[in-house]
Amino acid sequence: MKFIRDDKLISLNDLKDLEKLIESSLSKDYKQHMLSYNGGYMYSERSKVYSYEEEYVNFGRFFDLEKVKKMFNRKHDFLKNSFLTIGTVVGGYIAIGYNQNNFGEIHIYHSDGNPKKIANSFTEFIENLEEEDEYL
């Protein structure tokens, strides 16, 4: 999948600063994406969706580094020491796990509930995004 970068590129040192902030490392695949796109979105006339457990979510975008930091600093209690908010789906957010029990996993959440695992890795999530009309 091709992403469009809409902010300046970041460095490995910028990512190390984020890892210091969260007091943990991040998965290699997510870091590589951030170094290439610093967040980003996918331009398409059709929405990109991710299906899981007979459901699907519409992908919005991945946040740039500054937005990821802002989201971390104001995160909900249910995200503490476990999840970093990295983007949006329609009606909710995408988070990546960074502790020993959920490292690299992709979850979605809404402000009123607990994160729900939808992919084992950032790469799995990206590789399984599809055009929306395949579900209509």
mmCIF file with all atom_site columns, C-alpha atoms in Angstrom:
data_model
loop_
_atom_site.group_PDB
_atom_site.id
_atom_site.type_symbol
_atom_site.label_atom_id
_atom_site.label_alt_id
_atom_site.label_comp_id
_atom_site.label_asym_id
_atom_site.label_entity_id
_atom_site.label_seq_id
_atom_site.pdbx_PDB_ins_code
_atom_site.Cartn_x
_atom_site.Cartn_y
_atom_site.Cartn_z
_atom_site.occupancy
_atom_site.B_iso_or_equiv
_atom_site.pdbx_formal_charge
_atom_site.auth_seq_id
_atom_site.auth_comp_id
_atom_site.auth_asym_id
_atom_site.auth_atom_id
_atom_site.pdbx_PDB_model_num
ATOM 1   C CA . MET A 1 1   ? 0.000   0.000   0.000  1.00 0.00 ? 1   MET A CA 1
ATOM 2   C CA . LYS A 1 2   ? 1.237   3.463   -0.842 1.00 0.00 ? 2   LYS A CA 1
ATOM 3   C CA . PHE A 1 3   ? 0.887   6.232   1.685  1.00 0.00 ? 3   PHE A CA 1
ATOM 4   C CA . ILE A 1 4   ? 1.037   9.960   1.148  1.00 0.00 ? 4   ILE A CA 1
ATOM 5   C CA . ARG A 1 5   ? 3.173   11.972  3.520  1.00 0.00 ? 5   ARG A CA 1
ATOM 6   C CA . ASP A 1 6   ? 1.670   15.294  4.516  1.00 0.00 ? 6   ASP A CA 1
ATOM 7   C CA . ASP A 1 7   ? 4.267   16.438  7.013  1.00 0.00 ? 7   ASP A CA 1
ATOM 8   C CA . LYS A 1 8   ? 8.052   16.709  7.133  1.00 0.00 ? 8   LYS A CA 1
ATOM 9   C CA . LEU A 1 9   ? 10.185  13.594  7.440  1.00 0.00 ? 9   LEU A CA 1
ATOM 10  C CA . ILE A 1 10  ? 11.497  12.604  10.850 1.00 0.00 ? 10  ILE A CA 1
ATOM 11  C CA . SER A 1 11  ? 14.761  11.025  11.973 1.00 0.00 ? 11  SER A CA 1
ATOM 12  C CA . LEU A 1 12  ? 15.645  7.958   13.986 1.00 0.00 ? 12  LEU A CA 1
ATOM 13  C CA . ASN A 1 13  ? 16.561  10.318  16.834 1.00 0.00 ? 13  ASN A CA 1
ATOM 14  C CA . ASP A 1 14  ? 13.019  11.719  16.746 1.00 0.00 ? 14  ASP A CA 1
ATOM 15  C CA . LEU A 1 15  ? 11.680  8.184   17.197 1.00 0.00 ? 15  LEU A CA 1
ATOM 16  C CA . LYS A 1 16  ? 14.138  7.547   20.018 1.00 0.00 ? 16  LYS A CA 1
ATOM 17  C CA . ASP A 1 17  ? 12.720  10.620  21.764 1.00 0.00 ? 17  ASP A CA 1
ATOM 18  C CA . LEU A 1 18  ? 9.244   9.109   21.454 1.00 0.00 ? 18  LEU A CA 1
ATOM 19  C CA . GLU A 1 19  ? 10.511  5.826   22.889 1.00 0.00 ? 19  GLU A CA 1
ATOM 20  C CA . LYS A 1 20  ? 11.976  7.746   25.836 1.00 0.00 ? 20  LYS A CA 1
ATOM 21  C CA . LEU A 1 21  ? 8.623   9.448   26.368 1.00 0.00 ? 21  LEU A CA 1
ATOM 22  C CA . ILE A 1 22  ? 6.728   6.145   26.497 1.00 0.00 ? 22  ILE A CA 1
ATOM 23  C CA . GLU A 1 23  ? 9.595   4.392   28.306 1.00 0.00 ? 23  GLU A CA 1
ATOM 24  C CA . SER A 1 24  ? 9.532   1.500   25.854 1.00 0.00 ? 24  SER A CA 1
ATOM 25  C CA . SER A 1 25  ? 10.631  0.561   22.368 1.00 0.00 ? 25  SER A CA 1
ATOM 26  C CA . LEU A 1 26  ? 8.366   0.499   19.329 1.00 0.00 ? 26  LEU A CA 1
ATOM 27  C CA . SER A 1 27  ? 8.023   -2.234  16.736 1.00 0.00 ? 27  SER A CA 1
ATOM 28  C CA . LYS A 1 28  ? 10.462  -2.109  13.812 1.00 0.00 ? 28  LYS A CA 1
ATOM 29  C CA . ASP A 1 29  ? 7.698   -2.109  11.184 1.00 0.00 ? 29  ASP A CA 1
ATOM 30  C CA . TYR A 1 30  ? 5.951   0.894   12.743 1.00 0.00 ? 30  TYR A CA 1
ATOM 31  C CA . LYS A 1 31  ? 9.250   2.777   13.083 1.00 0.00 ? 31  LYS A CA 1
ATOM 32  C CA . GLN A 1 32  ? 10.090  2.099   9.430  1.00 0.00 ? 32  GLN A CA 1
ATOM 33  C CA . HIS A 1 33  ? 6.689   3.427   8.361  1.00 0.00 ? 33  HIS A CA 1
ATOM 34  C CA . MET A 1 34  ? 7.183   6.567   10.444 1.00 0.00 ? 34  MET A CA 1
ATOM 35  C CA . LEU A 1 35  ? 10.649  7.156   8.975  1.00 0.00 ? 35  LEU A CA 1
ATOM 36  C CA . SER A 1 36  ? 9.196   6.841   5.469  1.00 0.00 ? 36  SER A CA 1
ATOM 37  C CA . TYR A 1 37  ? 5.917   8.736   5.893  1.00 0.00 ? 37  TYR A CA 1
ATOM 38  C CA . ASN A 1 38  ? 5.711   10.354  9.361  1.00 0.00 ? 38  ASN A CA 1
ATOM 39  C CA . GLY A 1 39  ? 2.119   9.176   9.644  1.00 0.00 ? 39  GLY A CA 1
ATOM 40  C CA . GLY A 1 40  ? 0.316   9.574   6.374  1.00 0.00 ? 40  GLY A CA 1
ATOM 41  C CA . TYR A 1 41  ? -2.860  8.679   4.590  1.00 0.00 ? 41  TYR A CA 1
ATOM 42  C CA . MET A 1 42  ? -3.877  6.774   1.489  1.00 0.00 ? 42  MET A CA 1
ATOM 43  C CA . TYR A 1 43  ? -5.453  8.697   -1.356 1.00 0.00 ? 43  TYR A CA 1
ATOM 44  C CA . SER A 1 44  ? -8.208  6.743   -3.039 1.00 0.00 ? 44  SER A CA 1
ATOM 45  C CA . GLU A 1 45  ? -11.667 7.422   -4.373 1.00 0.00 ? 45  GLU A CA 1
ATOM 46  C CA . ARG A 1 46  ? -12.823 4.455   -2.309 1.00 0.00 ? 46  ARG A CA 1
ATOM 47  C CA . SER A 1 47  ? -12.358 4.019   1.418  1.00 0.00 ? 47  SER A CA 1
ATOM 48  C CA . LYS A 1 48  ? -9.793  1.574   2.745  1.00 0.00 ? 48  LYS A CA 1
ATOM 49  C CA . VAL A 1 49  ? -11.186 -0.964  5.178  1.00 0.00 ? 49  VAL A CA 1
ATOM 50  C CA . TYR A 1 50  ? -9.732  -3.575  7.481  1.00 0.00 ? 50  TYR A CA 1
ATOM 51  C CA . SER A 1 51  ? -11.836 -6.645  8.180  1.00 0.00 ? 51  SER A CA 1
ATOM 52  C CA . TYR A 1 52  ? -11.630 -8.727  11.340 1.00 0.00 ? 52  TYR A CA 1
ATOM 53  C CA . GLU A 1 53  ? -13.959 -11.186 13.085 1.00 0.00 ? 53  GLU A CA 1
ATOM 54  C CA . GLU A 1 54  ? -16.728 -10.675 10.489 1.00 0.00 ? 54  GLU A CA 1
ATOM 55  C CA . GLU A 1 55  ? -16.600 -6.905  11.057 1.00 0.00 ? 55  GLU A CA 1
ATOM 56  C CA . TYR A 1 56  ? -14.713 -4.133  9.355  1.00 0.00 ? 56  TYR A CA 1
ATOM 57  C CA . VAL A 1 57  ? -13.475 -0.641  10.127 1.00 0.00 ? 57  VAL A CA 1
ATOM 58  C CA . ASN A 1 58  ? -12.822 2.218   7.742  1.00 0.00 ? 58  ASN A CA 1
ATOM 59  C CA . PHE A 1 59  ? -9.223  3.381   7.934  1.00 0.00 ? 59  PHE A CA 1
ATOM 60  C CA . GLY A 1 60  ? -8.700  7.108   8.380  1.00 0.00 ? 60  GLY A CA 1
ATOM 61  C CA . ARG A 1 61  ? -5.022  7.985   8.661  1.00 0.00 ? 61  ARG A CA 1
ATOM 62  C CA . PHE A 1 62  ? -1.871  7.584   10.717 1.00 0.00 ? 62  PHE A CA 1
ATOM 63  C CA . PHE A 1 63  ? -0.832  10.519  12.876 1.00 0.00 ? 63  PHE A CA 1
ATOM 64  C CA . ASP A 1 64  ? 2.436   12.381  12.436 1.00 0.00 ? 64  ASP A CA 1
ATOM 65  C CA . LEU A 1 65  ? 4.965   12.225  15.266 1.00 0.00 ? 65  LEU A CA 1
ATOM 66  C CA . GLU A 1 66  ? 3.818   15.425  16.986 1.00 0.00 ? 66  GLU A CA 1
ATOM 67  C CA . LYS A 1 67  ? 0.187   14.259  17.053 1.00 0.00 ? 67  LYS A CA 1
ATOM 68  C CA . VAL A 1 68  ? 1.255   10.848  18.421 1.00 0.00 ? 68  VAL A CA 1
ATOM 69  C CA . LYS A 1 69  ? 3.058   12.633  21.264 1.00 0.00 ? 69  LYS A CA 1
ATOM 70  C CA . LYS A 1 70  ? 0.040   14.856  21.980 1.00 0.00 ? 70  LYS A CA 1
ATOM 71  C CA . MET A 1 71  ? -2.271  11.845  22.061 1.00 0.00 ? 71  MET A CA 1
ATOM 72  C CA . PHE A 1 72  ? 0.109   10.055  24.434 1.00 0.00 ? 72  PHE A CA 1
ATOM 73  C CA . ASN A 1 73  ? 0.175   12.991  26.834 1.00 0.00 ? 73  ASN A CA 1
ATOM 74  C CA . ARG A 1 74  ? -3.616  13.152  27.089 1.00 0.00 ? 74  ARG A CA 1
ATOM 75  C CA . LYS A 1 75  ? -4.411  9.459   26.857 1.00 0.00 ? 75  LYS A CA 1
ATOM 76  C CA . HIS A 1 76  ? -7.276  7.710   28.587 1.00 0.00 ? 76  HIS A CA 1
ATOM 77  C CA . ASP A 1 77  ? -6.633  5.663   31.726 1.00 0.00 ? 77  ASP A CA 1
ATOM 78  C CA . PHE A 1 78  ? -7.384  2.415   29.876 1.00 0.00 ? 78  PHE A CA 1
ATOM 79  C CA . LEU A 1 79  ? -4.431  3.076   27.548 1.00 0.00 ? 79  LEU A CA 1
ATOM 80  C CA . LYS A 1 80  ? -1.821  3.709   30.260 1.00 0.00 ? 80  LYS A CA 1
ATOM 81  C CA . ASN A 1 81  ? 1.431   1.796   29.982 1.00 0.00 ? 81  ASN A CA 1
ATOM 82  C CA . SER A 1 82  ? 0.065   -0.352  27.170 1.00 0.00 ? 82  SER A CA 1
ATOM 83  C CA . PHE A 1 83  ? -1.012  1.495   24.026 1.00 0.00 ? 83  PHE A CA 1
ATOM 84  C CA . LEU A 1 84  ? 0.139   4.371   21.863 1.00 0.00 ? 84  LEU A CA 1
ATOM 85  C CA . THR A 1 85  ? -2.531  6.036   19.724 1.00 0.00 ? 85  THR A CA 1
ATOM 86  C CA . ILE A 1 86  ? -1.164  6.221   16.182 1.00 0.00 ? 86  ILE A CA 1
ATOM 87  C CA . GLY A 1 87  ? -4.127  6.995   13.930 1.00 0.00 ? 87  GLY A CA 1
ATOM 88  C CA . THR A 1 88  ? -7.834  6.959   13.239 1.00 0.00 ? 88  THR A CA 1
ATOM 89  C CA . VAL A 1 89  ? -10.581 4.755   11.960 1.00 0.00 ? 89  VAL A CA 1
ATOM 90  C CA . VAL A 1 90  ? -14.048 6.148   11.332 1.00 0.00 ? 90  VAL A CA 1
ATOM 91  C CA . GLY A 1 91  ? -15.518 6.720   14.792 1.00 0.00 ? 91  GLY A CA 1
ATOM 92  C CA . GLY A 1 92  ? -12.417 5.704   16.712 1.00 0.00 ? 92  GLY A CA 1
ATOM 93  C CA . TYR A 1 93  ? -8.680  5.368   16.995 1.00 0.00 ? 93  TYR A CA 1
ATOM 94  C CA . ILE A 1 94  ? -5.858  2.993   16.091 1.00 0.00 ? 94  ILE A CA 1
ATOM 95  C CA . ALA A 1 95  ? -3.364  2.088   18.809 1.00 0.00 ? 95  ALA A CA 1
ATOM 96  C CA . ILE A 1 96  ? -0.190  0.018   18.835 1.00 0.00 ? 96  ILE A CA 1
ATOM 97  C CA . GLY A 1 97  ? 0.832   -2.022  21.851 1.00 0.00 ? 97  GLY A CA 1
ATOM 98  C CA . TYR A 1 98  ? 4.194   -1.334  23.424 1.00 0.00 ? 98  TYR A CA 1
ATOM 99  C CA . ASN A 1 99  ? 4.332   -3.463  26.549 1.00 0.00 ? 99  ASN A CA 1
ATOM 100 C CA . GLN A 1 100 ? 5.468   -7.074  26.901 1.00 0.00 ? 100 GLN A CA 1
ATOM 101 C CA . ASN A 1 101 ? 1.935   -8.514  26.657 1.00 0.00 ? 101 ASN A CA 1
ATOM 102 C CA . ASN A 1 102 ? 0.844   -6.702  23.481 1.00 0.00 ? 102 ASN A CA 1
ATOM 103 C CA . PHE A 1 103 ? 4.048   -5.529  21.779 1.00 0.00 ? 103 PHE A CA 1
ATOM 104 C CA . GLY A 1 104 ? 3.413   -4.456  18.185 1.00 0.00 ? 104 GLY A CA 1
ATOM 105 C CA . GLU A 1 105 ? -0.248  -5.507  18.138 1.00 0.00 ? 105 GLU A CA 1
ATOM 106 C CA . ILE A 1 106 ? -2.776  -3.199  16.518 1.00 0.00 ? 106 ILE A CA 1
ATOM 107 C CA . HIS A 1 107 ? -5.953  -2.364  18.420 1.00 0.00 ? 107 HIS A CA 1
ATOM 108 C CA . ILE A 1 108 ? -8.881  -0.055  17.817 1.00 0.00 ? 108 ILE A CA 1
ATOM 109 C CA . TYR A 1 109 ? -10.739 1.812   20.520 1.00 0.00 ? 109 TYR A CA 1
ATOM 110 C CA . HIS A 1 110 ? -13.438 4.368   21.079 1.00 0.00 ? 110 HIS A CA 1
ATOM 111 C CA . SER A 1 111 ? -13.436 6.890   23.918 1.00 0.00 ? 111 SER A CA 1
ATOM 112 C CA . ASP A 1 112 ? -15.968 4.843   25.867 1.00 0.00 ? 112 ASP A CA 1
ATOM 113 C CA . GLY A 1 113 ? -14.376 1.395   25.725 1.00 0.00 ? 113 GLY A CA 1
ATOM 114 C CA . ASN A 1 114 ? -11.379 -0.869  25.944 1.00 0.00 ? 114 ASN A CA 1
ATOM 115 C CA . PRO A 1 115 ? -9.051  -1.450  23.001 1.00 0.00 ? 115 PRO A CA 1
ATOM 116 C CA . LYS A 1 116 ? -9.920  -4.421  20.784 1.00 0.00 ? 116 LYS A CA 1
ATOM 117 C CA . LYS A 1 117 ? -7.144  -6.323  19.024 1.00 0.00 ? 117 LYS A CA 1
ATOM 118 C CA . ILE A 1 118 ? -7.553  -6.415  15.259 1.00 0.00 ? 118 ILE A CA 1
ATOM 119 C CA . ALA A 1 119 ? -4.066  -7.360  13.993 1.00 0.00 ? 119 ALA A CA 1
ATOM 120 C CA . ASN A 1 120 ? -0.965  -9.082  15.317 1.00 0.00 ? 120 ASN A CA 1
ATOM 121 C CA . SER A 1 121 ? 1.350   -6.442  13.848 1.00 0.00 ? 121 SER A CA 1
ATOM 122 C CA . PHE A 1 122 ? 1.510   -3.118  12.064 1.00 0.00 ? 122 PHE A CA 1
ATOM 123 C CA . THR A 1 123 ? 2.552   -4.933  8.882  1.00 0.00 ? 123 THR A CA 1
ATOM 124 C CA . GLU A 1 124 ? -0.433  -7.293  9.082  1.00 0.00 ? 124 GLU A CA 1
ATOM 125 C CA . PHE A 1 125 ? -2.765  -4.327  9.430  1.00 0.00 ? 125 PHE A CA 1
ATOM 126 C CA . ILE A 1 126 ? -1.269  -2.501  6.418  1.00 0.00 ? 126 ILE A CA 1
ATOM 127 C CA . GLU A 1 127 ? -1.154  -5.581  4.201  1.00 0.00 ? 127 GLU A CA 1
ATOM 128 C CA . ASN A 1 128 ? -4.821  -6.373  4.834  1.00 0.00 ? 128 ASN A CA 1
ATOM 129 C CA . LEU A 1 129 ? -6.312  -2.967  4.041  1.00 0.00 ? 129 LEU A CA 1
ATOM 130 C CA . GLU A 1 130 ? -8.702  -3.356  1.101  1.00 0.00 ? 130 GLU A CA 1
ATOM 131 C CA . GLU A 1 131 ? -10.963 -1.210  -1.056 1.00 0.00 ? 131 GLU A CA 1
ATOM 132 C CA . GLU A 1 132 ? -14.357 -0.664  0.582  1.00 0.00 ? 132 GLU A CA 1
ATOM 133 C CA . ASP A 1 133 ? -16.549 -1.779  -2.331 1.00 0.00 ? 133 ASP A CA 1
ATOM 134 C CA . GLU A 1 134 ? -15.355 -5.360  -1.853 1.00 0.00 ? 134 GLU A CA 1
ATOM 135 C CA . TYR A 1 135 ? -17.627 -5.441  1.226  1.00 0.00 ? 135 TYR A CA 1
ATOM 136 C CA . LEU A 1 136 ? -20.755 -3.912  -0.300 1.00 0.00 ? 136 LEU A CA 1
#
